[in-house]
């Protein structure tokens, strides 16, 4: 026979909470686990009823039914929510059985074996909270997330089956359902083994696969990693907006650099090109002023010519600088009007006739009287004047500058052609932009600024037109501008 002491020891060592009561519920035994969980000493509960443990959670009816079941000689099992000595809520899974007399005639007491489920419940709640958090992160992530299962052949991953995909994935790939699809298909029939081979890296000792790809004009970044076994996770980030932003930054940086170069160029023009003609003008003028009587007529003529040339150059330079500054301030606005091209060319010829005469350069105009175009008057005059002026400047004495026009669809093309020195091919690409040291002197050492063509190009653009150059060094150049015809 097992001794009572041994029995108490065995019950004490049980992981379960054990309470033994008399038929009326008076506690006659409580084991050590009970003491540990509830914080009462055995002595404190002996002689008391289990109702001392009540938390108020269960209604009276609940206890009535419990006791009724037991009084009927049946077992009762279920979940109890009790309170410990310190007031802490204890949830337990209980199994209570009647103890019968030897002859089974009557109930001599009850034994309750209970397991504290508070910890387990807490863990479960924590787990659920984590799962909930993961779900929220998964669905609200700004990154596309795919949960994948690797498909292997002879140990090598050949494709992935999609188990789950979040909302963002749908918006990236413009489709609703992914589950059960092959990843290779979703990404546009890619070869998975090659992809994995080419994009493998190791991060913190783990295999990671990172690559970039285009998908329907989107730039996507991919990161694939294992989660253990055949489970994998693929993160997809749409970086199109970021790349666009970077490009815009690069563009604005280039624009700023260009503005800075322009500023340098303007300062150098002001410092040099504007000062030196003025020094010459002042020098000749004071020579004439101080001692005109001592000079011979040819000398006086020469000085007057120099003053006239320098003034002309300076005026042109100032005019260009003024136009340039207006263009920089964004004040250049095209006001398109109906213009007769022939009249416009002839007006420019008139303005430049003295310059052309000096070099005995013929100015020919083969433009139909009936050709009308739509453009800003001042701008078109500036452009044509500059092109003709350049034609004269870069053509040797006795040469020719010719303007002629033709129709091409809804556009009128005006060609300004000279028999001058021409432009080397490498330089042709640069002459419409402002770059340092581009300007060269004319055939009679006429100075320049390198501003004229750059401004002409800006104005042509503002008038919805185009400008181009065809030139053969030593033979001549042909500049062509195109504008909308006015029918
Ligand atoms: P600038 O004539 O004041 O230097 P432009 O912008 O008008 O400024 O021209 C830039 C450069 O392009 C000139 O310095 C010259 O080297 C070249 N160029 C322009 N037009 C001609 C032309 N018709 N023939 C040869 N070279 C030309």
XYZ file of N, CA and C in Angstrom, residues 29 59 93 204 234 284 387:
21
model
N -6.904 19.564 0.925
C -5.528 19.411 0.444
C -5.288 20.374 -0.737
N -20.536 33.557 -14.114
C -21.781 33.829 -13.394
C -22.115 32.702 -12.408
N -7.102 25.154 -17.112
C -7.939 24.074 -17.673
C -8.105 23.069 -16.527
N 25.644 38.499 -44.642
C 25.665 37.906 -43.289
C 25.585 36.381 -43.355
N 10.456 37.228 -51.875
C 10.959 38.123 -52.922
C 10.397 39.519 -52.677
N 41.787 106.619 -80.787
C 41.712 107.316 -82.085
C 41.007 108.654 -81.947
N 22.947 85.462 -89.386
C 23.437 84.466 -90.349
C 24.112 85.158 -91.538
